[in-house]
Short mmCIF file of C-alpha atoms in Angstrom, two decimals:
data_model
loop_
_atom_site.label_atom_id
_atom_site.label_comp_id
_atom_site.label_asym_id
_atom_site.label_seq_id
_atom_site.Cartn_x
_atom_site.Cartn_y
_atom_site.Cartn_z
CA UNK L 1 76.17 -24.85 12.34
CA UNK L 2 72.57 -25.54 11.31
CA UNK L 3 70.90 -23.38 8.68
CA UNK L 4 68.86 -20.53 10.25
CA UNK L 5 65.66 -22.05 8.88
CA UNK L 6 66.62 -25.66 9.37
CA UNK L 7 63.43 -27.44 10.50
CA UNK L 8 65.51 -29.48 12.90
CA UNK L 9 66.71 -26.34 14.64
CA UNK L 10 64.34 -25.70 17.57
CA UNK L 11 65.54 -22.10 17.81
CA UNK L 12 64.00 -21.35 14.38
CA UNK L 13 60.55 -22.72 15.21
CA UNK L 14 59.25 -19.84 17.37
CA UNK L 15 60.14 -17.32 14.62
CA UNK L 16 58.47 -19.43 11.95
CA UNK L 17 55.40 -19.79 14.20
CA UNK L 18 55.23 -16.03 14.69
CA UNK L 19 55.46 -15.40 10.93
CA UNK L 20 52.73 -17.97 10.28
CA UNK L 21 50.43 -16.36 12.83
CA UNK L 22 51.07 -12.94 11.32
CA UNK L 23 50.22 -14.20 7.83
CA UNK L 24 47.07 -15.91 9.08
CA UNK L 25 45.94 -12.74 10.86
CA UNK L 26 46.41 -10.65 7.71
CA UNK L 27 44.40 -13.15 5.69
CA UNK L 28 41.60 -13.09 8.24
CA UNK L 29 41.44 -9.29 8.14
CA UNK L 30 41.33 -9.29 4.34
CA UNK L 31 38.58 -11.93 4.33
CA UNK L 32 36.53 -9.96 6.83
CA UNK L 33 36.88 -6.84 4.73
CA UNK L 34 35.66 -8.63 1.63
CA UNK L 35 32.71 -10.12 3.52
CA UNK L 36 31.74 -6.72 4.89
CA UNK L 37 31.79 -5.18 1.44
CA UNK L 38 29.77 -7.99 -0.11
CA UNK L 39 25.95 -7.82 0.40
CA UNK L 40 24.25 -10.79 2.00
CA UNK L 41 22.79 -13.31 -0.39
CA UNK L 42 19.11 -12.55 -0.95
CA UNK L 43 19.29 -9.20 0.85
CA UNK L 44 17.35 -6.30 -0.62
CA UNK L 45 17.95 -2.61 -0.17
CA UNK L 46 14.98 -0.31 0.19
CA UNK L 47 15.21 3.36 -0.69
CA UNK L 48 15.15 5.60 2.40
CA UNK L 49 12.01 7.59 3.13
CA UNK L 50 11.67 10.57 0.86
CA UNK L 51 14.18 9.38 -1.73
CA UNK L 52 13.29 8.88 -5.41
CA UNK L 53 11.57 5.56 -6.00
CA UNK L 54 10.99 3.47 -9.11
CA UNK L 55 8.27 5.66 -10.62
CA UNK L 56 10.29 6.45 -13.75
CA UNK L 57 11.09 2.78 -14.41
CA UNK L 58 7.56 1.45 -13.89
CA UNK L 59 6.25 -0.52 -16.86
CA UNK L 60 2.79 -0.22 -18.37
CA UNK L 61 0.03 2.28 -17.60
CA UNK L 62 0.33 2.18 -13.83
CA UNK L 63 0.65 5.49 -12.00
CA UNK L 64 3.14 5.12 -9.15
CA UNK L 65 3.61 8.81 -8.46
CA UNK L 66 1.82 8.29 -5.14
CA UNK L 67 4.84 6.35 -3.84
CA UNK L 68 7.02 9.46 -4.03
CA UNK L 69 4.51 11.33 -1.88
CA UNK L 70 5.09 9.03 1.09
CA UNK L 71 7.64 11.21 2.83
CA UNK L 72 6.01 12.01 6.19
CA UNK L 73 7.38 10.63 9.43
CA UNK L 74 4.07 8.87 10.15
CA UNK L 75 2.81 6.54 7.40
CA UNK L 76 -0.05 4.06 7.47
CA UNK L 77 -1.85 1.91 4.90
CA UNK L 78 -5.39 0.64 5.57
CA UNK L 79 -6.18 -2.57 3.68
CA UNK L 80 -9.91 -2.84 2.90
CA UNK L 81 -10.87 -6.17 1.24
CA UNK L 82 -14.46 -5.78 2.49
CA UNK L 83 -16.79 -2.77 2.65
CA UNK L 84 -17.41 -3.30 6.38
CA UNK L 85 -19.64 -0.19 6.52
CA UNK L 86 -16.74 1.94 5.33
CA UNK L 87 -14.47 1.04 8.24
CA UNK L 88 -11.33 1.94 6.27
CA UNK L 89 -12.57 5.52 5.87
CA UNK L 90 -13.33 5.77 9.56
CA UNK L 91 -9.91 4.38 10.50
CA UNK L 92 -8.12 6.81 8.19
CA UNK L 93 -10.04 9.70 9.71
CA UNK L 94 -9.23 8.57 13.26
CA UNK L 95 -5.57 8.18 12.29
CA UNK L 96 -5.37 11.77 11.08
CA UNK L 97 -7.37 13.07 14.04
CA UNK L 98 -5.28 11.19 16.60
CA UNK L 99 -1.95 12.55 15.41
CA UNK L 100 -3.45 16.04 15.15
CA UNK L 101 -4.70 15.87 18.75
CA UNK L 102 -1.52 14.38 20.24
CA UNK L 103 1.21 16.00 18.14
CA UNK L 104 -0.55 18.98 16.59
CA UNK L 105 0.12 17.69 13.07
CA UNK L 106 -1.69 18.86 9.96
CA UNK L 107 -3.04 16.48 7.31
CA UNK L 108 0.11 17.13 5.27
CA UNK L 109 2.33 15.92 8.13
CA UNK L 110 0.85 12.40 8.07
CA UNK L 111 0.66 9.95 5.16
CA UNK L 112 -2.43 7.77 4.98
CA UNK L 113 -3.14 5.22 2.23
CA UNK L 114 -6.38 3.29 1.71
CA UNK L 115 -6.35 0.20 -0.51
CA UNK L 116 -9.79 -0.82 -1.75
CA UNK L 117 -9.85 -4.35 -3.11
CA UNK L 118 -11.83 -7.60 -3.34
CA UNK L 119 -15.47 -7.09 -2.27
CA UNK L 120 -14.95 -3.46 -1.27
CA UNK L 121 -14.55 -2.24 -4.87
CA UNK L 122 -18.04 -0.61 -5.09
CA UNK L 123 -16.77 2.02 -2.65
CA UNK L 124 -14.67 3.69 -5.34
CA UNK L 125 -17.42 3.94 -8.00
CA UNK L 126 -19.12 7.24 -8.80
CA UNK L 127 -22.77 8.05 -8.10
CA UNK L 128 -23.62 7.55 -11.79
CA UNK L 129 -22.78 3.84 -11.60
CA UNK L 130 -24.81 3.34 -8.44
CA UNK L 131 -27.77 5.12 -10.06
CA UNK L 132 -27.58 3.00 -13.22
CA UNK L 133 -27.04 -0.48 -11.79
CA UNK L 134 -29.27 -1.79 -9.01
CA UNK L 135 -26.80 -4.66 -8.73
CA UNK L 136 -24.54 -2.53 -6.50
CA UNK L 137 -27.22 -1.92 -3.89
CA UNK L 138 -28.55 -5.47 -4.16
CA UNK L 139 -25.07 -6.90 -3.63
CA UNK L 140 -23.89 -4.58 -0.87
CA UNK L 141 -27.27 -4.28 0.92
CA UNK L 142 -26.52 -0.62 1.53
CA UNK L 143 -29.12 2.10 1.96
CA UNK L 144 -29.31 5.42 0.20
CA UNK L 145 -27.99 8.11 2.59
CA UNK L 146 -30.98 10.36 1.88
CA UNK L 147 -34.01 8.09 1.51
CA UNK L 148 -32.96 5.05 3.52
CA UNK L 149 -34.13 2.86 0.63
CA UNK L 150 -32.05 1.05 -1.98
CA UNK L 151 -28.81 2.96 -2.56
CA UNK L 152 -28.94 5.04 -5.72
CA UNK L 153 -25.65 6.81 -5.10
CA UNK L 154 -22.34 5.97 -3.49
CA UNK L 155 -23.06 6.11 0.26
CA UNK L 156 -19.38 6.57 1.10
CA UNK L 157 -18.96 9.96 -0.52
CA UNK L 158 -19.20 13.16 1.51
CA UNK L 159 -22.65 13.50 3.08
CA UNK L 160 -25.16 16.03 1.79
CA UNK L 161 -27.15 18.41 4.05
CA UNK L 162 -30.38 16.37 3.73
CA UNK L 163 -28.77 12.99 4.43
CA UNK L 164 -30.47 11.16 7.29
CA UNK L 165 -28.78 7.77 6.90
CA UNK L 166 -25.18 8.71 6.16
CA UNK L 167 -22.52 6.08 6.85
CA UNK L 168 -19.59 8.51 6.99
CA UNK L 169 -18.43 11.44 9.09
CA UNK L 170 -18.68 14.86 7.49
CA UNK L 171 -14.88 14.94 7.12
CA UNK L 172 -14.44 11.27 6.22
CA UNK L 173 -16.20 10.68 2.93
CA UNK L 174 -14.00 8.98 0.37
CA UNK L 175 -13.88 12.12 -1.76
CA UNK L 176 -13.29 14.31 1.29
CA UNK L 177 -10.36 12.19 2.45
CA UNK L 178 -8.80 12.39 -1.02
CA UNK L 179 -9.09 16.17 -0.84
CA UNK L 180 -7.34 16.00 2.54
CA UNK L 181 -4.38 14.21 0.95
CA UNK L 182 -5.26 10.58 1.69
CA UNK L 183 -4.07 8.29 -1.10
CA UNK L 184 -6.78 5.88 -2.31
CA UNK L 185 -5.73 2.89 -4.40
CA UNK L 186 -8.08 0.38 -6.06
CA UNK L 187 -7.57 -3.16 -7.29
CA UNK L 188 -7.85 -3.49 -11.07
CA UNK L 189 -8.50 -7.23 -10.82
CA UNK L 190 -11.40 -6.72 -8.43
CA UNK L 191 -12.83 -4.00 -10.67
CA UNK L 192 -12.71 -6.35 -13.66
CA UNK L 193 -14.39 -9.13 -11.70
CA UNK L 194 -17.13 -6.81 -10.51
CA UNK L 195 -17.70 -5.61 -14.08
CA UNK L 196 -18.30 -9.22 -15.15
CA UNK L 197 -20.88 -9.68 -12.38
CA UNK L 198 -22.71 -6.51 -13.38
CA UNK L 199 -22.61 -7.53 -17.05
CA UNK L 200 -24.14 -10.93 -16.28
CA UNK L 201 -26.87 -9.29 -14.23
CA UNK L 202 -27.57 -6.63 -16.88
CA UNK L 203 -27.10 -9.03 -19.82
CA UNK L 204 -24.53 -6.82 -21.49
CA UNK L 205 -20.85 -6.85 -22.46
CA UNK L 206 -18.33 -7.30 -19.66
CA UNK L 207 -15.74 -5.30 -21.60
CA UNK L 208 -18.16 -2.40 -22.01
CA UNK L 209 -19.01 -2.38 -18.31
CA UNK L 210 -15.36 -2.64 -17.38
CA UNK L 211 -14.57 0.40 -19.51
CA UNK L 212 -17.47 2.26 -17.95
CA UNK L 213 -16.36 1.48 -14.40
CA UNK L 214 -12.80 2.60 -15.09
CA UNK L 215 -14.12 5.90 -16.44
CA UNK L 216 -16.44 6.23 -13.44
CA UNK L 217 -13.97 5.94 -10.59
CA UNK L 218 -14.27 8.58 -7.90
CA UNK L 219 -11.87 11.38 -8.95
CA UNK L 220 -8.45 10.88 -7.37
CA UNK L 221 -8.70 7.08 -7.02
CA UNK L 222 -5.65 5.36 -8.54
CA UNK L 223 -5.90 1.90 -10.09
CA UNK L 224 -3.18 -0.63 -9.26
CA UNK L 225 -2.57 -4.06 -10.84
CA UNK L 226 -3.90 -5.70 -7.68
CA UNK L 227 -4.77 -4.76 -4.14
CA UNK L 228 -2.01 -6.98 -2.81
CA UNK L 229 0.54 -5.12 -4.92
CA UNK L 230 -0.79 -1.80 -3.62
CA UNK L 231 -0.58 -2.85 0.04
CA UNK L 232 2.89 -4.36 -0.21
CA UNK L 233 4.22 -1.44 -2.26
CA UNK L 234 2.98 0.97 0.41
CA UNK L 235 4.67 -1.18 3.06
CA UNK L 236 7.95 -1.08 1.11
CA UNK L 237 7.64 2.72 1.09
CA UNK L 238 7.56 2.73 4.89
CA UNK L 239 3.85 2.40 5.72
CA UNK L 240 2.63 0.31 8.61
CA UNK L 241 -0.26 -1.91 7.56
CA UNK L 242 -3.68 -2.47 9.13
CA UNK L 243 -6.44 -4.68 7.72
CA UNK L 244 -9.93 -3.38 8.42
CA UNK L 245 -11.98 -6.33 7.14
#
């Protein structure tokens, strides 16, 4: 009588085939389980909206506390590489107004971020800088909101009662939007470059002007390493992005 597992015995082959299929199936299931548990190569995991971000682990002097404030259902970042007559401010205002009209939201229910970078950097400088350096008005070709002549103050701050040439809505000045909860980020690289231009024009130290500009930012403006970092970091935190150049 042939051995039960004699390869020449045809009656043993179906059983051996069944056992082989069973073993192969178990191996496939195990492999699938391992693959499911293993993250894809190159895949990144973003923190869900409203969860703690990397503020505590940030290196250097950069303030990233604004990232943790991006918790609203509706989030938008407006990228402003050019002044464009303050278009970013207007867009942020319309964004807030639109959601308020359609959904009845308050300013706190909507997250809006403005990133001021590249040639738009004069927008975030205080009146004192505009009054001291004619270079700002000469470069931007902007008029003073009150006189209509060469700008001697930041024309993108909240309008004053006697302004006849204001470029902004009464509720959409840069300072007004910050008070309404809009996050305004500025490019440190662009600020440094603009300081060098002012210094060359005024025949003074670029480092001194750079220090002055950093001290003279509109209150509430947050400096970031670069405007590109600011935009992409806001996108990672769930903001949709719109360029207003």
